[in-house]
Coordinates of C-alpha atoms and ligand atoms in Angstrom, one line a residue:
M564 CA -65.9 17.8 37.3
K565 CA -63.4 16.1 34.9
I566 CA -61.2 18.7 33.3
S567 CA -58.8 17.8 30.4
I568 CA -56.6 19.6 27.9
A569 CA -56.7 18.5 24.3
K570 CA -53.4 16.9 23.2
N571 CA -53.1 19.2 20.2
A572 CA -54.0 22.5 22.0
G573 CA -51.7 25.5 21.6
F574 CA -48.8 26.5 19.4
C575 CA -48.3 24.5 16.2
M576 CA -44.8 23.9 14.9
G577 CA -44.8 27.0 12.6
V578 CA -46.1 29.4 15.2
Q579 CA -43.7 28.0 17.9
R580 CA -40.8 28.4 15.4
A581 CA -41.8 32.0 14.5
V582 CA -42.1 33.0 18.2
N583 CA -38.8 31.3 19.1
I584 CA -37.1 33.1 16.2
A585 CA -38.5 36.4 17.4
L586 CA -37.5 35.9 21.0
D587 CA -34.1 34.6 20.2
A588 CA -33.5 37.6 17.9
S589 CA -34.7 40.0 20.6
N590 CA -32.5 38.4 23.3
N591 CA -29.5 38.6 20.9
T592 CA -29.7 42.0 19.4
K593 CA -29.7 45.6 20.5
E594 CA -30.8 46.9 17.1
P595 CA -34.4 47.8 16.4
L596 CA -36.5 44.7 15.8
Y597 CA -39.8 44.6 13.9
T598 CA -42.3 42.0 12.7
F599 CA -43.8 42.8 9.3
G600 CA -47.5 42.8 10.3
P601 CA -48.6 40.9 13.4
L602 CA -46.3 37.9 13.9
I603 CA -49.3 35.7 14.8
H604 CA -52.9 36.2 15.6
N605 CA -52.9 36.3 19.3
P606 CA -53.2 39.6 21.3
Q607 CA -51.4 38.3 24.4
V608 CA -48.4 37.1 22.4
L609 CA -48.3 40.4 20.5
E610 CA -48.5 42.3 23.8
M611 CA -45.6 40.2 25.1
L612 CA -43.5 40.9 22.0
K613 CA -44.3 44.6 22.3
N614 CA -43.1 44.5 25.9
K615 CA -39.9 42.9 24.7
G616 CA -39.4 45.8 22.3
I617 CA -40.5 44.0 19.2
L618 CA -42.8 46.3 17.3
S619 CA -45.1 45.6 14.4
L620 CA -44.2 47.3 11.1
Q621 CA -47.4 48.1 9.1
K622 CA -45.9 49.8 6.0
I623 CA -42.5 49.5 4.4
P624 CA -40.7 52.8 4.9
E625 CA -38.4 54.4 2.3
K626 CA -35.3 53.7 4.4
G627 CA -35.0 50.9 7.0
K628 CA -32.7 50.2 9.9
G629 CA -32.6 47.1 12.0
T630 CA -34.1 43.6 11.6
V631 CA -37.6 42.7 10.3
L632 CA -39.1 39.3 10.9
I633 CA -41.4 37.8 8.3
R634 CA -44.5 36.3 10.1
A635 CA -45.4 32.6 10.1
H636 CA -48.1 33.2 7.4
G637 CA -45.5 34.6 5.0
V638 CA -45.6 37.7 2.8
P639 CA -45.8 38.3 -1.0
L640 CA -42.4 37.9 -2.6
N641 CA -42.2 41.5 -3.8
E642 CA -42.7 42.8 -0.2
H643 CA -39.9 40.4 1.0
E644 CA -37.6 41.8 -1.6
L645 CA -38.5 45.4 -0.9
L646 CA -37.8 45.0 2.8
E647 CA -34.3 44.0 1.9
K648 CA -33.9 46.7 -0.7
V649 CA -34.8 49.6 1.8
G650 CA -32.0 48.3 4.1
F651 CA -33.6 45.9 6.6
N652 CA -31.9 42.7 7.7
V653 CA -34.7 40.3 7.0
I654 CA -35.3 37.1 9.0
N655 CA -37.8 34.8 7.3
A656 CA -39.9 33.2 10.0
T657 CA -42.5 31.9 7.5
C658 CA -43.6 28.4 8.4
P659 CA -41.9 25.8 6.3
R660 CA -45.3 24.3 5.4
V661 CA -46.4 27.7 4.0
I662 CA -43.1 27.9 2.2
S663 CA -43.8 24.6 0.4
V664 CA -47.2 26.0 -0.8
Q665 CA -45.4 29.1 -2.1
K666 CA -43.0 26.8 -4.0
I667 CA -45.8 24.8 -5.6
I668 CA -47.5 28.0 -6.8
K669 CA -44.2 29.5 -8.1
K670 CA -43.2 26.3 -9.9
H671 CA -46.6 25.8 -11.6
G672 CA -46.9 29.5 -12.4
K673 CA -43.6 29.3 -14.3
A674 CA -45.0 26.3 -16.3
G675 CA -48.0 28.4 -17.3
Y676 CA -50.6 27.2 -14.8
E677 CA -53.4 29.4 -13.4
T678 CA -53.5 29.4 -9.6
I679 CA -56.6 28.6 -7.5
I680 CA -56.3 29.0 -3.7
I681 CA -59.0 27.6 -1.5
G682 CA -59.1 29.9 1.4
D683 CA -60.1 33.3 2.9
R684 CA -58.9 36.0 0.5
N685 CA -58.4 38.5 3.4
H686 CA -56.2 36.2 5.3
P687 CA -52.5 37.2 5.4
E688 CA -51.4 33.7 4.3
V689 CA -53.5 33.9 1.2
K690 CA -52.4 37.4 0.4
G691 CA -48.8 36.2 0.7
L692 CA -49.4 33.2 -1.5
L693 CA -51.0 35.3 -4.2
G694 CA -47.7 37.2 -4.2
Y695 CA -46.0 34.1 -5.6
V696 CA -48.5 33.7 -8.6
S697 CA -46.8 34.4 -12.0
K698 CA -50.0 34.2 -14.1
N699 CA -53.4 34.8 -12.6
G700 CA -54.4 33.9 -9.1
Y701 CA -58.0 33.2 -7.9
T702 CA -59.3 32.7 -4.3
V703 CA -62.4 30.6 -3.6
S704 CA -64.0 30.1 -0.2
S705 CA -66.9 27.8 -1.3
L706 CA -67.7 25.1 -3.9
K707 CA -70.1 27.6 -5.6
E708 CA -67.3 30.1 -6.1
F709 CA -65.1 27.4 -7.5
K710 CA -67.7 26.3 -10.0
N711 CA -68.2 29.9 -11.0
L712 CA -64.6 30.3 -12.1
P713 CA -63.8 30.3 -15.8
K714 CA -62.6 27.0 -17.2
F715 CA -58.8 27.1 -17.6
E716 CA -56.7 25.0 -19.8
K717 CA -54.5 24.1 -16.9
A718 CA -54.6 25.2 -13.3
V719 CA -53.0 24.3 -10.0
V720 CA -55.3 24.1 -6.9
V721 CA -53.9 24.6 -3.4
A722 CA -55.5 25.3 0.0
Q723 CA -54.7 27.8 2.7
T724 CA -52.9 25.7 5.3
T725 CA -55.6 26.2 7.9
Q726 CA -58.6 25.4 5.7
D727 CA -61.5 23.2 6.6
T728 CA -60.8 19.7 5.1
S729 CA -64.4 19.1 4.1
L730 CA -64.5 22.1 1.7
F731 CA -61.1 20.9 0.2
N732 CA -62.5 17.4 -0.3
Q733 CA -65.6 18.7 -2.1
I734 CA -63.5 20.8 -4.4
K735 CA -61.1 17.9 -5.0
K736 CA -64.0 15.6 -6.0
N737 CA -65.4 18.3 -8.3
T738 CA -62.0 18.9 -9.9
Q739 CA -61.4 15.1 -10.5
N740 CA -64.9 14.8 -12.1
N741 CA -64.9 18.0 -14.3
Y742 CA -61.3 19.3 -14.7
P743 CA -59.0 16.3 -15.1
K744 CA -56.2 18.5 -16.3
Y745 CA -56.1 20.5 -13.1
K746 CA -53.5 19.6 -10.5
I747 CA -54.7 19.7 -7.0
F748 CA -52.5 19.6 -3.9
N749 CA -53.7 19.0 -0.4
T750 CA -51.7 21.7 1.4
I751 CA -53.8 21.7 4.5
C752 CA -51.4 21.4 7.4
D753 CA -51.8 18.1 9.3
S754 CA -51.6 20.1 12.5
T755 CA -54.9 21.8 11.5
E756 CA -56.4 18.5 10.5
K757 CA -55.4 16.8 13.8
R758 CA -56.7 19.8 15.8
Q759 CA -60.1 19.8 14.0
K760 CA -60.5 16.0 14.2
E761 CA -59.6 16.1 17.9
V762 CA -62.1 18.9 18.7
R763 CA -64.9 16.7 17.1
E764 CA -63.8 13.8 19.3
I765 CA -63.6 15.7 22.6
S766 CA -66.9 17.5 21.9
E767 CA -68.5 14.1 21.8
K768 CA -67.0 13.0 25.1
N769 CA -67.4 16.2 27.1
D770 CA -70.3 18.5 28.2
V771 CA -68.4 21.8 27.8
I772 CA -65.6 22.8 25.3
I773 CA -63.5 25.8 26.0
V774 CA -61.7 27.1 22.9
I775 CA -58.9 29.5 23.8
G776 CA -57.4 31.8 21.2
G777 CA -57.5 35.2 19.5
K778 CA -60.9 36.3 18.1
Q779 CA -59.0 37.2 14.9
S780 CA -57.4 33.8 14.6
G781 CA -59.1 31.9 11.7
N782 CA -58.1 28.4 13.0
T783 CA -59.3 29.1 16.5
R784 CA -62.7 30.4 15.2
R785 CA -62.9 27.2 13.1
L786 CA -62.3 25.0 16.2
A787 CA -65.1 26.9 18.0
Q788 CA -67.4 26.4 15.1
I789 CA -66.7 22.7 14.9
A790 CA -67.3 22.3 18.7
A791 CA -70.5 24.3 18.6
S792 CA -71.8 22.3 15.6
T793 CA -71.8 19.2 17.8
G794 CA -74.5 20.8 20.0
K795 CA -72.3 20.9 23.1
S796 CA -71.8 24.1 25.1
C797 CA -68.8 25.9 23.6
F798 CA -67.1 29.0 24.8
H799 CA -64.5 30.8 22.6
I800 CA -62.4 33.0 24.9
E801 CA -59.1 34.9 24.5
N802 CA -58.2 34.3 28.1
I803 CA -59.7 33.0 31.3
S804 CA -61.0 36.4 32.5
E805 CA -63.6 36.2 29.7
L806 CA -65.2 32.9 31.0
D807 CA -68.5 33.1 32.8
F808 CA -68.0 30.4 35.4
K809 CA -71.7 30.3 36.3
K810 CA -72.4 28.8 32.9
I811 CA -70.1 25.8 33.4
S812 CA -70.7 25.1 37.1
F813 CA -73.3 22.3 36.8
K814 CA -71.6 20.3 34.1
D815 CA -69.7 17.0 34.6
S816 CA -66.9 17.2 32.2
L817 CA -65.0 20.0 30.4
A818 CA -62.2 19.9 27.8
I819 CA -59.9 22.8 26.9
T820 CA -58.5 23.2 23.4
A821 CA -56.7 26.1 21.8
G822 CA -55.8 27.6 18.4
A823 CA -52.4 27.2 16.8
S824 CA -51.4 30.7 18.0
T825 CA -52.3 30.3 21.7
P826 CA -49.4 30.1 24.0
N827 CA -49.1 27.5 26.8
W828 CA -49.1 30.1 29.6
I829 CA -52.7 31.2 28.6
I830 CA -53.8 27.6 28.5
N831 CA -52.1 26.7 31.8
E832 CA -53.6 29.8 33.5
A833 CA -57.1 28.8 32.2
Y834 CA -56.7 25.2 33.3
G835 CA -55.4 26.3 36.8
K836 CA -58.3 28.7 37.4
I837 CA -61.0 26.3 36.2
K838 CA -59.5 23.6 38.4
T839 CA -59.3 25.9 41.4
F840 CA -62.9 27.0 40.8
F841 CA -64.1 23.4 41.0
Q842 CA -61.8 22.5 43.9
K843 CA -63.5 25.2 45.9
N844 CA -66.9 23.9 45.1
N845 CA -65.9 20.3 45.7
N846 CA -66.3 18.4 49.0
L847 CA -64.3 19.9 51.8
F848 CA -61.9 17.1 52.3
Y849 CA -60.9 16.9 48.7
S850 CA -60.5 20.6 48.5
F851 CA -58.4 20.6 51.6
V852 CA -56.1 17.8 50.1
L853 CA -55.6 19.8 46.9
Q854 CA -54.9 23.0 48.7
T855 CA -52.4 21.3 51.0
R856 CA -50.7 19.9 47.9
D857 CA -50.5 23.3 46.2
F858 CA -49.2 24.9 49.4
L859 CA -46.5 22.2 49.9
L860 CA -45.4 22.7 46.3
K861 CA -45.4 26.5 46.2
T862 CA -43.5 26.8 49.5
N863 CA -41.0 24.2 48.4
I864 CA -41.7 22.2 51.6
L865 CA -42.4 19.2 49.4
L866 CA -39.1 19.6 47.6
S867 CA -37.3 20.0 50.9
L868 CA -38.9 16.8 52.3
G869 CA -37.9 15.1 49.0
A870 CA -34.3 16.2 49.5
G871 CA -34.4 14.8 53.0
C872 CA -35.9 11.5 51.8
L873 CA -33.4 11.2 48.9
T874 CA -30.5 11.8 51.3
Y875 CA -31.8 9.1 53.5
A876 CA -32.1 6.7 50.6
C877 CA -28.6 7.6 49.4
S878 CA -27.2 7.2 52.9
R879 CA -28.9 3.8 53.3
M880 CA -27.5 2.7 50.0
Q881 CA -24.0 3.6 51.2
G882 CA -24.7 1.7 54.4
F883 CA -24.7 4.6 56.8
E884 CA -26.5 4.5 60.1
H885 CA -27.4 7.7 62.1
N886 CA -28.5 9.6 59.0
L887 CA -30.7 12.2 60.5
P888 CA -28.2 15.1 60.5
Y889 CA -27.5 14.5 56.8
V890 CA -31.3 14.4 56.1
F891 CA -31.9 17.7 57.9
L892 CA -28.9 19.3 56.3
A893 CA -30.2 18.5 52.8
M894 CA -33.7 19.7 53.7
F895 CA -32.4 23.1 55.0
Y896 CA -30.1 23.6 52.0
I897 CA -32.7 22.7 49.3
L898 CA -35.4 24.7 51.0
S899 CA -33.3 27.9 51.3
M900 CA -31.8 27.6 47.8
Q901 CA -35.1 26.8 46.1
I902 CA -37.0 29.7 47.8
I903 CA -34.2 32.1 46.8
N904 CA -34.3 30.8 43.2
N905 CA -38.1 31.1 43.0
L906 CA -37.8 34.7 44.3
F907 CA -35.5 35.5 41.4
T908 CA -37.7 33.8 38.8
I909 CA -41.0 35.5 39.5
K910 CA -41.0 37.1 36.1
S911 CA -40.7 33.9 34.1
D912 CA -43.0 32.1 36.5
K913 CA -45.7 34.5 35.4
Y914 CA -45.7 32.6 32.2
N915 CA -44.6 29.2 33.4
N916 CA -46.4 28.8 36.8
P917 CA -48.7 31.8 37.4
K918 CA -49.9 30.4 40.8
R919 CA -46.3 30.2 42.1
A920 CA -45.5 33.7 40.7
Y921 CA -48.4 35.2 42.5
F922 CA -47.6 33.4 45.7
Y923 CA -44.0 34.6 45.7
E924 CA -44.9 38.2 44.7
K925 CA -47.4 38.4 47.6
N926 CA -45.2 36.8 50.3
K927 CA -41.7 38.0 49.3
K928 CA -40.8 39.2 52.8
I929 CA -41.8 36.1 54.7
L930 CA -40.3 33.8 52.1
R931 CA -37.0 35.7 52.3
I932 CA -37.0 35.2 56.1
C933 CA -37.8 31.4 55.7
A934 CA -34.9 31.1 53.2
G935 CA -32.6 32.8 55.7
I936 CA -33.7 30.7 58.7
S937 CA -33.4 27.6 56.7
G938 CA -29.8 28.5 55.5
L939 CA -28.8 29.3 59.1
G940 CA -30.3 26.0 60.3
G941 CA -28.1 24.1 57.8
L942 CA -25.0 26.1 59.0
Y943 CA -25.9 25.3 62.6
I944 CA -26.0 21.6 62.0
T945 CA -22.8 21.5 60.0
F946 CA -21.0 23.6 62.6
H947 CA -21.8 20.9 65.2
L948 CA -20.8 18.1 62.8
S949 CA -17.5 19.5 61.7
I950 CA -15.9 22.7 60.7
F951 CA -15.0 21.1 57.3
S952 CA -18.7 20.4 56.5
F953 CA -19.5 23.9 57.8
F954 CA -17.2 25.4 55.1
I955 CA -18.5 23.1 52.4
F956 CA -22.1 24.1 53.3
M957 CA -21.2 27.7 53.4
A958 CA -19.4 27.6 50.0
M959 CA -22.4 25.8 48.4
S960 CA -24.8 28.3 49.9
I961 CA -22.7 31.3 48.6
L962 CA -22.5 29.7 45.2
G963 CA -26.3 29.0 45.2
F964 CA -27.1 32.5 46.3
S965 CA -24.7 34.2 43.9
Y966 CA -26.1 32.1 41.0
N967 CA -28.7 34.8 40.3
L968 CA -26.6 37.8 41.2
K969 CA -24.6 40.0 38.9
F970 CA -21.5 38.5 40.2
F971 CA -19.2 38.5 37.2
S972 CA -19.9 41.9 35.7
F973 CA -16.3 42.6 36.3
F974 CA -15.3 40.3 33.4
K975 CA -17.8 41.9 31.0
I976 CA -18.5 38.5 29.5
K977 CA -21.1 36.8 31.6
R978 CA -22.7 38.8 34.3
R979 CA -24.2 36.0 36.4
I980 CA -23.5 32.3 36.7
K981 CA -27.1 32.0 35.6
D982 CA -26.2 33.6 32.2
I983 CA -24.0 30.6 31.3
S984 CA -26.3 28.8 28.9
G985 CA -27.7 25.6 30.3
S986 CA -26.0 26.1 33.6
K987 CA -29.1 25.8 35.8
T988 CA -29.8 22.2 35.1
I989 CA -26.2 21.1 35.7
F990 CA -25.8 23.3 38.7
I991 CA -29.0 22.1 40.5
A992 CA -28.2 18.4 39.7
G993 CA -24.6 18.8 41.0
A994 CA -25.7 20.6 44.1
W995 CA -28.2 17.9 44.9
G996 CA -25.7 15.2 44.2
I997 CA -23.2 16.8 46.7
I998 CA -25.7 17.4 49.4
T999 CA -27.4 14.0 49.2
S1000 CA -24.5 11.7 48.7
V1001 CA -21.0 13.4 48.8
L1002 CA -21.4 15.4 52.0
P1003 CA -22.8 12.5 54.0
F1004 CA -19.9 10.3 52.7
L1005 CA -17.3 12.8 53.8
L1006 CA -19.0 13.3 57.2
H1007 CA -19.2 9.6 57.7
Q1008 CA -15.6 9.0 56.7
S1009 CA -14.5 11.7 59.0
S1010 CA -16.2 10.0 61.9
I1011 CA -14.9 6.6 61.0
F1012 CA -11.3 7.6 60.7
N1013 CA -11.6 10.3 63.3
F1014 CA -10.2 12.8 60.9
Q1015 CA -9.7 15.6 63.3
F1016 CA -8.2 17.5 60.4
L1017 CA -11.7 18.1 59.3
N1018 CA -11.9 20.2 62.4
L1019 CA -8.7 21.9 61.1
K1020 CA -6.4 20.2 63.6
P1021 CA -3.1 19.8 61.8
Q1022 CA -1.8 16.7 63.5
T1023 CA -4.6 14.6 62.0
L1024 CA -4.0 15.8 58.4
M1025 CA -1.4 13.1 58.2
D1026 CA -4.1 10.6 59.1
F1027 CA -6.0 11.6 56.1
I1028 CA -3.0 11.6 53.8
S1029 CA -2.1 8.1 54.9
V1030 CA -5.5 6.6 54.3
S1031 CA -6.6 8.7 51.3
P1032 CA -5.2 6.3 48.6
F1033 CA -7.0 3.5 50.3
L1034 CA -10.2 5.7 50.5
L1035 CA -10.0 6.5 46.8
F1036 CA -10.3 2.8 45.8
S1037 CA -12.4 1.6 48.7
R1038 CA -15.8 0.0 48.3
Q1039 CA -17.2 2.9 50.2
T1040 CA -15.9 5.4 47.7
L1041 CA -17.3 3.4 44.8
A1042 CA -20.6 3.3 46.7
M1043 CA -20.5 7.1 47.0
V1044 CA -19.9 7.4 43.3
S1045 CA -22.8 5.1 42.4
V1046 CA -25.1 6.9 44.7
F1047 CA -23.9 10.3 43.4
V1048 CA -24.7 9.2 39.9
F1049 CA -28.2 7.9 41.1
S1050 CA -29.1 11.2 42.9
T1051 CA -27.6 13.6 40.3
G1052 CA -29.2 11.7 37.4
L1053 CA -32.6 11.7 39.0
V1054 CA -32.5 15.4 39.8
F1055 CA -31.0 16.2 36.4
S1056 CA -33.9 14.4 34.7
R1057 CA -36.5 16.1 36.8
T1058 CA -34.9 19.5 36.3
I1059 CA -34.5 19.2 32.5
F1060 CA -38.1 17.9 32.3
F1061 CA -39.3 21.0 34.1
D1062 CA -37.2 23.1 31.7
I1063 CA -39.1 21.5 28.8
L1064 CA -42.4 22.4 30.4
E1065 CA -41.3 25.9 31.0
M1066 CA -39.6 26.5 27.7
Q1067 CA -42.1 29.2 26.5
G1068 CA -41.8 31.3 29.6
N1069 CA -38.1 30.9 29.8
R1070 CA -37.6 32.0 26.2
I1071 CA -39.7 35.1 26.8
T1072 CA -37.6 36.1 29.8
G1073 CA -34.4 35.3 27.8
K1074 CA -33.3 32.3 30.0
E1075 CA -31.2 29.8 28.1
T1076 CA -31.9 26.6 29.8
L1077 CA -30.4 23.3 28.6
A1078 CA -33.8 22.4 27.0
I1079 CA -33.8 25.6 25.0
L1080 CA -30.2 25.1 24.0
I1081 CA -30.6 21.5 22.7
G1082 CA -34.3 21.5 21.9
E1083 CA -37.2 19.5 23.3
K1084 CA -36.7 16.3 21.4
K1085 CA -33.0 16.0 22.3
S1086 CA -33.7 16.9 25.9
L1087 CA -36.4 14.1 26.1
K1088 CA -33.9 11.7 24.6
I1089 CA -31.2 12.6 27.1
I1090 CA -33.6 12.3 30.0
K1091 CA -34.5 8.8 28.9
Q1092 CA -30.9 7.8 28.4
V1093 CA -29.9 9.2 31.8
L1094 CA -32.8 7.4 33.6
I1095 CA -31.8 4.1 32.0
L1096 CA -28.2 4.7 32.9
I1097 CA -28.9 5.3 36.5
F1098 CA -31.2 2.3 36.7
L1099 CA -28.2 0.2 35.4
V1100 CA -25.7 1.8 37.7
C1101 CA -27.9 1.3 40.7
F1102 CA -28.9 -2.2 39.9
L1103 CA -25.4 -3.4 39.0
S1104 CA -23.8 -1.7 42.0
A1105 CA -26.3 -3.5 44.3
S1106 CA -25.7 -6.8 42.4
I1107 CA -22.0 -6.8 43.0
G1108 CA -22.3 -5.5 46.5
I1109 CA -20.9 -2.0 46.1
I1110 CA -24.1 -0.5 47.5
Q1111 CA -26.5 -2.1 50.0
K1112 CA -29.4 -4.3 48.8
T1113 CA -31.8 -1.4 49.1
G1114 CA -30.3 -0.3 45.8
F1115 CA -32.2 -3.1 44.0
V1116 CA -35.5 -1.5 45.0
L1117 CA -34.4 2.0 44.5
A1118 CA -33.1 1.2 41.0
F1119 CA -36.8 1.1 39.9
L1120 CA -37.3 4.7 40.8
P1121 CA -35.8 6.0 37.6
V1122 CA -37.9 3.5 35.7
L1123 CA -41.0 4.9 37.4
M1124 CA -39.9 8.4 36.4
L1125 CA -39.2 7.2 32.8
F1126 CA -42.7 5.8 32.4
L1127 CA -44.3 8.9 33.7
I1128 CA -42.3 11.1 31.4
I1129 CA -43.1 8.9 28.4
Y1130 CA -46.8 9.0 29.4
T1131 CA -46.8 12.8 29.6
E1132 CA -44.9 13.1 26.3
K1133 CA -47.5 10.9 24.6
N1134 CA -50.4 12.8 26.0
N1135 CA -49.5 16.4 26.4
L1136 CA -46.7 18.4 27.8
F1137 CA -48.7 21.0 29.7
S1138 CA -47.3 21.9 33.1
G1139 CA -49.6 22.0 36.0
M1140 CA -49.4 21.6 39.8
Y1141 CA -50.3 17.9 39.5
L1142 CA -47.4 17.1 37.2
Y1143 CA -44.9 19.0 39.3
F1144 CA -46.3 17.2 42.4
I1145 CA -46.0 13.7 40.9
I1146 CA -42.4 14.3 39.7
E1147 CA -41.4 15.7 43.1
L1148 CA -43.1 12.8 44.8
H1149 CA -40.4 10.5 43.4
F1150 CA -37.9 11.7 46.0
I1151 CA -40.3 11.0 48.8
I1152 CA -40.9 7.6 47.4
A1153 CA -37.2 7.0 47.5
G1154 CA -37.2 7.7 51.2
I1155 CA -40.2 5.5 51.8
M1156 CA -38.5 2.6 49.8
A1157 CA -35.3 3.0 51.9
V1158 CA -37.3 2.9 55.1
I1159 CA -39.3 -0.2 54.1
F1160 CA -36.5 -2.2 52.4
Ligands
LIG141 S1 -50.9 25.7 11.1 FE1 -49.4 24.4 10.0 S2 -48.9 25.7 8.3 FE2 -49.9 27.0 9.7 S3 -48.2 27.9 10.9 FE3 -48.9 26.1 12.0 S4 -47.6 24.4 11.3 FE4 -47.4 26.1 9.8

């Protein structure tokens, strides 16, 4: 079974913006927070907002306290003004595209135009638009209704932003032929047009179309109508629990699309469950391969192997032999830290990666033990290598563990390191850089110069002091810096990319990742720049002999990651086990390259 997700499925710009404004307001205020009417038409999102303490205000009270968010569809102007008048702080989350329709109506109303809105008169957006009409406002939902309107001297015709384009085109043609003095504006949002066009295309190419979204959502219902009109099997569901799997089991291809108010986590969950259903029914070998992949990802064994491979590649680029202790050290550290981190992020994973959240919730005890054993394994190795590395490893482990703990409550400013905005990405990249390139460098240097001081023997401290200026400018140090940039940059790019995929869930749980802080577009731009930079650093360092020739081949790894990220960006940015797997695989590829070349 071929399963795909439509490129334009899920939150449109306006809905994403409204939800972000609501979540940011809730994370930053202790005052009562309301939305005026439902923020968007999706029951799961409304439930999530309710759980965050954001309640829906149905009527404007005589006196108000707190903040009210105006929904993406907008409200009539008099209601907006009244909310402020009774004492609410009003945040306008109306979609900018709806605001431009409001402006057209207002401007033409002042100039004496009648207003005709093509749309559903009961839809909140249309009710809101009618509130901007100065003269008379009329709503039509068919060509017949339009023809039945009185003939005005001058009128402005606009459309509800989620209207079907075919009705708009019919009315436009009629207006041009019969009412040349009418002004008609195509105010249908291109997001709606794209979505409707795409659903027609995917319906032609697939046997089954699953449309996910609220049953009250007009644009979702329209998508389902379009898909059904092509004659293909179409199921409109609010979430995956509503799907009857028996009805799709004998089909060859399936496409998932979703309305503008459907969050990614609902789409991801549906995609994951459908995929798992077909995996189970697939041939045994394929099913085994996929289940092994998921297991390696969920347990972080794949990431740990990746850390080992990357360390091996970094050590080879620095020209070190006998790399195995460094490799195991990195594997133990990353495994223990990543398991601990995942145990702390179960809540946000319920939105970002439901499979992982379920796995961690179910196996909390055993995973804690694994993290502990792994950490102890790392300490054991470092203890036998040198006391110095033992303390570095210990310090890094304490820092990694305390990252999620309420460590700094004493200062009453930031309670956890995690609370420092954007710290996660930098912290992870830095820790990987140290464990994969700096620690092996220090351990290697200590063995070359026999720095017994590293074992805290004072007589050899002088040895270190006497050679340290030389070390600072040595080729070996420059090699370590190049390799550190390579490793840190690769992990930084991978982590910020995952942050982008997990933005919705992170916002809900109030996590301020770097991607949330600087936005998706800037984050993607930074990833590309970092990957190009590390390609150049690696390639040039290998060219002038700072690092070993292996660097030439490994320089292409960031290029590979860059292509994958561009490809994903061009298609869709939905997270899924396959995407996590391919990205994590880059570190394993680094190790394989280092072994071969
Ligand atoms: S569908 Fe278009 S107009 Fe409506 S909220 Fe989304 S972006 Fe805005």
